[in-house]
PDB file of C-alpha atoms in Angstrom:
ATOM      1  CA  MET X   1     -78.601  42.092  43.837  1.00 51.00           C
ATOM      2  CA  ALA X   2     -77.691  40.510  47.147  1.00 68.00           C
ATOM      3  CA  ASN X   3     -81.225  40.720  48.566  1.00 78.00           C
ATOM      4  CA  GLN X   4     -83.139  39.293  45.629  1.00 87.00           C
ATOM      5  CA  TRP X   5     -86.053  37.083  46.710  1.00 90.00           C
ATOM      6  CA  VAL X   6     -85.572  33.382  45.968  1.00 88.00           C
ATOM      7  CA  PRO X   7     -88.389  30.810  46.173  1.00 91.00           C
ATOM      8  CA  PRO X   8     -88.059  28.629  49.295  1.00 90.00           C
ATOM      9  CA  GLU X   9     -87.515  25.432  47.281  1.00 90.00           C
ATOM     10  CA  GLU X  10     -84.478  27.091  45.636  1.00 89.00           C
ATOM     11  CA  TYR X  11     -83.221  28.814  48.779  1.00 86.00           C
ATOM     12  CA  VAL X  12     -83.051  25.599  50.828  1.00 85.00           C
ATOM     13  CA  LYS X  13     -80.738  24.049  48.240  1.00 87.00           C
ATOM     14  CA  ARG X  14     -78.149  26.649  49.292  1.00 86.00           C
ATOM     15  CA  LEU X  15     -78.356  25.897  53.017  1.00 84.00           C
ATOM     16  CA  PRO X  16     -76.022  23.539  54.887  1.00 83.00           C
ATOM     17  CA  MET X  17     -77.463  20.137  55.785  1.00 84.00           C
ATOM     18  CA  HIS X  18     -77.885  19.022  59.388  1.00 84.00           C
ATOM     19  CA  ALA X  19     -79.007  15.753  60.896  1.00 88.00           C
ATOM     20  CA  ALA X  20     -81.340  15.860  63.896  1.00 93.00           C
ATOM     21  CA  PHE X  21     -81.512  13.576  66.905  1.00 95.00           C
ATOM     22  CA  SER X  22     -83.423  13.483  70.182  1.00 97.00           C
ATOM     23  CA  CYS X  23     -83.151  11.475  73.352  1.00 98.00           C
ATOM     24  CA  MET X  24     -84.737  10.942  76.753  1.00 98.00           C
ATOM     25  CA  PHE X  25     -82.746  11.504  79.941  1.00 98.00           C
ATOM     26  CA  PHE X  26     -83.894   9.366  82.870  1.00 98.00           C
ATOM     27  CA  THR X  27     -82.748   9.003  86.446  1.00 98.00           C
ATOM     28  CA  ASP X  28     -83.865   6.526  89.048  1.00 98.00           C
ATOM     29  CA  THR X  29     -85.437   7.467  92.381  1.00 97.00           C
ATOM     30  CA  GLU X  30     -81.928   7.943  93.845  1.00 97.00           C
ATOM     31  CA  GLY X  31     -80.874  10.387  91.103  1.00 96.00           C
ATOM     32  CA  ARG X  32     -78.658   7.921  89.256  1.00 98.00           C
ATOM     33  CA  VAL X  33     -78.549   8.196  85.453  1.00 98.00           C
ATOM     34  CA  LEU X  34     -79.856   5.489  83.094  1.00 98.00           C
ATOM     35  CA  GLN X  35     -77.739   4.674  80.048  1.00 98.00           C
ATOM     36  CA  LEU X  36     -77.770   1.940  77.432  1.00 97.00           C
ATOM     37  CA  ARG X  37     -74.643   0.184  76.127  1.00 95.00           C
ATOM     38  CA  SER X  38     -74.486   0.185  72.356  1.00 93.00           C
ATOM     39  CA  CYS X  39     -73.588  -3.038  70.583  1.00 91.00           C
ATOM     40  CA  VAL X  40     -73.167  -1.202  67.265  1.00 86.00           C
ATOM     41  CA  LYS X  41     -69.426  -1.216  66.511  1.00 79.00           C
ATOM     42  CA  GLN X  42     -69.490   2.088  64.588  1.00 72.00           C
ATOM     43  CA  GLN X  43     -70.803   4.098  67.556  1.00 66.00           C
ATOM     44  CA  THR X  44     -68.414   6.749  68.846  1.00 63.00           C
ATOM     45  CA  GLN X  45     -69.829   6.532  72.369  1.00 72.00           C
ATOM     46  CA  VAL X  46     -70.566   3.157  73.937  1.00 89.00           C
ATOM     47  CA  TRP X  47     -72.955   4.394  76.664  1.00 94.00           C
ATOM     48  CA  GLN X  48     -75.984   6.368  75.475  1.00 94.00           C
ATOM     49  CA  TRP X  49     -79.371   7.657  76.515  1.00 97.00           C
ATOM     50  CA  PRO X  50     -82.456   6.201  74.810  1.00 97.00           C
ATOM     51  CA  GLY X  51     -82.795   8.138  71.572  1.00 96.00           C
ATOM     52  CA  GLY X  52     -81.708   8.446  67.977  1.00 94.00           C
ATOM     53  CA  ASN X  53     -81.979  10.249  64.687  1.00 94.00           C
ATOM     54  CA  THR X  54     -85.162  11.718  63.251  1.00 94.00           C
ATOM     55  CA  ASP X  55     -86.482   9.256  60.681  1.00 89.00           C
ATOM     56  CA  ASN X  56     -88.597  11.497  58.476  1.00 90.00           C
ATOM     57  CA  GLU X  57     -88.963  15.178  57.669  1.00 87.00           C
ATOM     58  CA  ASN X  58     -92.239  15.606  59.548  1.00 93.00           C
ATOM     59  CA  GLU X  59     -91.231  13.838  62.759  1.00 95.00           C
ATOM     60  CA  ALA X  60     -90.944  16.410  65.561  1.00 96.00           C
ATOM     61  CA  PRO X  61     -87.973  16.171  67.959  1.00 97.00           C
ATOM     62  CA  PHE X  62     -90.133  15.055  70.894  1.00 98.00           C
ATOM     63  CA  GLU X  63     -91.779  12.402  68.712  1.00 97.00           C
ATOM     64  CA  THR X  64     -88.308  11.133  67.808  1.00 97.00           C
ATOM     65  CA  ALA X  65     -87.266  10.882  71.462  1.00 98.00           C
ATOM     66  CA  VAL X  66     -90.460   9.087  72.514  1.00 98.00           C
ATOM     67  CA  ARG X  67     -90.355   6.695  69.525  1.00 97.00           C
ATOM     68  CA  GLU X  68     -86.684   5.852  69.976  1.00 97.00           C
ATOM     69  CA  CYS X  69     -87.151   5.374  73.723  1.00 97.00           C
ATOM     70  CA  ARG X  70     -90.012   2.931  73.107  1.00 97.00           C
ATOM     71  CA  GLU X  71     -88.059   1.045  70.414  1.00 97.00           C
ATOM     72  CA  GLU X  72     -84.861   0.798  72.469  1.00 97.00           C
ATOM     73  CA  THR X  73     -86.231   0.154  75.985  1.00 97.00           C
ATOM     74  CA  GLY X  74     -89.935  -0.620  75.796  1.00 97.00           C
ATOM     75  CA  ILE X  75     -90.602   2.481  77.939  1.00 97.00           C
ATOM     76  CA  ILE X  76     -93.724   4.270  76.728  1.00 97.00           C
ATOM     77  CA  PHE X  77     -93.198   7.852  77.832  1.00 97.00           C
ATOM     78  CA  THR X  78     -96.474   9.737  78.308  1.00 96.00           C
ATOM     79  CA  GLY X  79     -95.222  12.896  80.000  1.00 96.00           C
ATOM     80  CA  GLN X  80     -94.966  16.386  78.564  1.00 97.00           C
ATOM     81  CA  PRO X  81     -91.904  17.581  76.640  1.00 97.00           C
ATOM     82  CA  LYS X  82     -89.338  19.411  78.760  1.00 98.00           C
ATOM     83  CA  VAL X  83     -86.052  20.226  77.048  1.00 98.00           C
ATOM     84  CA  LEU X  84     -83.001  19.727  79.251  1.00 98.00           C
ATOM     85  CA  ALA X  85     -80.332  20.313  76.622  1.00 98.00           C
ATOM     86  CA  VAL X  86     -79.732  21.503  73.096  1.00 97.00           C
ATOM     87  CA  PHE X  87     -76.693  20.017  71.359  1.00 94.00           C
ATOM     88  CA  TRP X  88     -74.780  21.043  68.284  1.00 92.00           C
ATOM     89  CA  GLN X  89     -72.097  18.725  66.941  1.00 88.00           C
ATOM     90  CA  SER X  90     -69.768  19.839  64.157  1.00 86.00           C
ATOM     91  CA  VAL X  91     -68.959  17.868  61.040  1.00 87.00           C
ATOM     92  CA  GLY X  92     -66.544  15.136  61.975  1.00 83.00           C
ATOM     93  CA  HIS X  93     -67.654  11.567  62.576  1.00 76.00           C
ATOM     94  CA  TRP X  94     -70.764  12.428  60.555  1.00 78.00           C
ATOM     95  CA  PRO X  95     -70.492  14.166  57.149  1.00 82.00           C
ATOM     96  CA  VAL X  96     -73.025  16.813  58.295  1.00 86.00           C
ATOM     97  CA  ALA X  97     -73.444  18.745  61.521  1.00 85.00           C
ATOM     98  CA  LYS X  98     -75.947  17.345  64.022  1.00 90.00           C
ATOM     99  CA  LEU X  99     -78.481  19.254  66.094  1.00 94.00           C
ATOM    100  CA  GLY X 100     -80.053  17.448  69.026  1.00 96.00           C
ATOM    101  CA  LEU X 101     -82.352  17.759  72.008  1.00 98.00           C
ATOM    102  CA  ALA X 102     -82.407  15.904  75.317  1.00 98.00           C
ATOM    103  CA  PHE X 103     -85.819  15.698  76.955  1.00 98.00           C
ATOM    104  CA  ASP X 104     -86.437  15.052  80.642  1.00 98.00           C
ATOM    105  CA  GLY X 105     -87.829  11.571  81.136  1.00 98.00           C
ATOM    106  CA  GLY X 106     -88.098  12.038  84.883  1.00 97.00           C
ATOM    107  CA  GLN X 107     -87.498   9.329  87.446  1.00 97.00           C
ATOM    108  CA  LEU X 108     -87.931   5.618  86.928  1.00 98.00           C
ATOM    109  CA  THR X 109     -88.831   3.318  89.798  1.00 97.00           C
ATOM    110  CA  ALA X 110     -87.072   0.013  90.390  1.00 97.00           C
ATOM    111  CA  ASP X 111     -90.139  -1.746  88.950  1.00 97.00           C
ATOM    112  CA  GLU X 112     -90.003   0.386  85.768  1.00 97.00           C
ATOM    113  CA  LEU X 113     -86.274  -0.312  85.392  1.00 98.00           C
ATOM    114  CA  ASN X 114     -86.922  -4.044  85.766  1.00 97.00           C
ATOM    115  CA  ARG X 115     -89.402  -3.900  82.860  1.00 97.00           C
ATOM    116  CA  ILE X 116     -86.864  -2.464  80.388  1.00 98.00           C
ATOM    117  CA  VAL X 117     -86.533  -4.640  77.300  1.00 97.00           C
ATOM    118  CA  LEU X 118     -83.580  -3.712  75.099  1.00 97.00           C
ATOM    119  CA  ASP X 119     -83.535  -3.946  71.325  1.00 94.00           C
ATOM    120  CA  PRO X 120     -80.719  -6.522  70.876  1.00 94.00           C
ATOM    121  CA  ASP X 121     -79.777  -5.027  67.501  1.00 92.00           C
ATOM    122  CA  GLU X 122     -78.834  -1.751  69.203  1.00 92.00           C
ATOM    123  CA  HIS X 123     -78.038  -2.318  72.893  1.00 94.00           C
ATOM    124  CA  ASP X 124     -76.892  -5.252  74.996  1.00 94.00           C
ATOM    125  CA  GLU X 125     -77.009  -3.812  78.508  1.00 95.00           C
ATOM    126  CA  PHE X 126     -78.394  -0.953  80.543  1.00 97.00           C
ATOM    127  CA  ALA X 127     -77.047   0.487  83.754  1.00 97.00           C
ATOM    128  CA  VAL X 128     -78.062   3.060  86.337  1.00 98.00           C
ATOM    129  CA  ARG X 129     -75.112   4.787  88.002  1.00 98.00           C
ATOM    130  CA  SER X 130     -74.293   8.002  89.802  1.00 98.00           C
ATOM    131  CA  VAL X 131     -72.731  10.796  87.760  1.00 97.00           C
ATOM    132  CA  ASN X 132     -69.395  10.116  89.489  1.00 96.00           C
ATOM    133  CA  GLU X 133     -69.616   6.394  88.723  1.00 97.00           C
ATOM    134  CA  TRP X 134     -70.275   7.212  85.047  1.00 97.00           C
ATOM    135  CA  ALA X 135     -67.062   9.284  85.003  1.00 96.00           C
ATOM    136  CA  LYS X 136     -65.084   6.050  85.364  1.00 94.00           C
ATOM    137  CA  ALA X 137     -66.861   4.350  82.439  1.00 92.00           C
ATOM    138  CA  MET X 138     -66.949   7.128  79.848  1.00 92.00           C
ATOM    139  CA  ASP X 139     -64.732   9.308  77.711  1.00 89.00           C
ATOM    140  CA  THR X 140     -64.234  12.717  79.353  1.00 90.00           C
ATOM    141  CA  ARG X 141     -66.105  14.683  76.660  1.00 87.00           C
ATOM    142  CA  TRP X 142     -69.162  12.466  76.840  1.00 90.00           C
ATOM    143  CA  TRP X 143     -69.105  12.367  80.643  1.00 94.00           C
ATOM    144  CA  GLU X 144     -69.004  16.191  80.740  1.00 94.00           C
ATOM    145  CA  ARG X 145     -72.103  16.194  78.549  1.00 94.00           C
ATOM    146  CA  LEU X 146     -73.844  13.741  80.895  1.00 97.00           C
ATOM    147  CA  ALA X 147     -72.890  15.833  83.940  1.00 97.00           C
ATOM    148  CA  ALA X 148     -74.168  19.041  82.298  1.00 97.00           C
ATOM    149  CA  VAL X 149     -77.516  17.472  81.398  1.00 98.00           C
ATOM    150  CA  HIS X 150     -77.832  15.997  84.881  1.00 98.00           C
ATOM    151  CA  ARG X 151     -77.254  19.483  86.378  1.00 97.00           C
ATOM    152  CA  ALA X 152     -79.895  20.850  83.988  1.00 98.00           C
ATOM    153  CA  GLN X 153     -82.374  18.247  85.199  1.00 97.00           C
ATOM    154  CA  GLN X 154     -81.612  19.080  88.834  1.00 95.00           C
ATOM    155  CA  SER X 155     -81.788  22.860  88.368  1.00 96.00           C
ATOM    156  CA  GLY X 156     -84.631  23.086  85.853  1.00 95.00           C
ATOM    157  CA  ALA X 157     -82.463  25.211  83.511  1.00 96.00           C
ATOM    158  CA  THR X 158     -81.827  24.200  79.905  1.00 97.00           C
ATOM    159  CA  VAL X 159     -78.192  23.847  78.845  1.00 97.00           C
ATOM    160  CA  TYR X 160     -76.697  24.485  75.390  1.00 97.00           C
ATOM    161  CA  LEU X 161     -73.648  22.401  74.444  1.00 94.00           C
ATOM    162  CA  GLU X 162     -71.419  22.468  71.379  1.00 91.00           C
ATOM    163  CA  MET X 163     -69.174  19.564  70.489  1.00 83.00           C
ATOM    164  CA  ARG X 164     -66.546  20.401  67.949  1.00 77.00           C
ATOM    165  CA  SER X 165     -64.199  17.826  66.501  1.00 68.00           C
ATOM    166  CA  ASP X 166     -61.231  19.988  67.585  1.00 60.00           C
ATOM    167  CA  ALA X 167     -62.267  21.065  71.099  1.00 52.00           C
ATOM    168  CA  LEU X 168     -64.066  20.106  74.273  1.00 44.00           C
ATOM    169  CA  TRP X 169     -67.480  21.524  75.100  1.00 39.00           C
TER     170      TRP X 169
END
């Protein structure tokens, strides 16, 4: 009886687990990308966008991005959610696959950038650089992700990216 109905609370026990994360993607008024430098030694990527993992089962992805952005930078984002990218990352560094969203944070002025206050437990520096300048500071896989999301922001089209432990995007 392959199609026998199973109560949802039983069915979900059979499903694979995934972790969820969300982030905000900001540029400055010149189109340069904002990133934060992680001071957490276990991070696989040193430069990151403001964001992080969903903390509880009822936190929506946009809520996660806005909360993490506020905690990590002091930026209180009040705009509407616009998804730039959907990510899927295979099991590898994490023991479960990860599904993530990047939301468009828009452009930050010089004054807004100057008001950034980093959480010293997570990040020790922020930088705003052109996509080409970021290529020199990042691993190729992560830079390709940044470039794809930047193109999505410029074009208005959402991008879908898979990161597998055995292949590039």
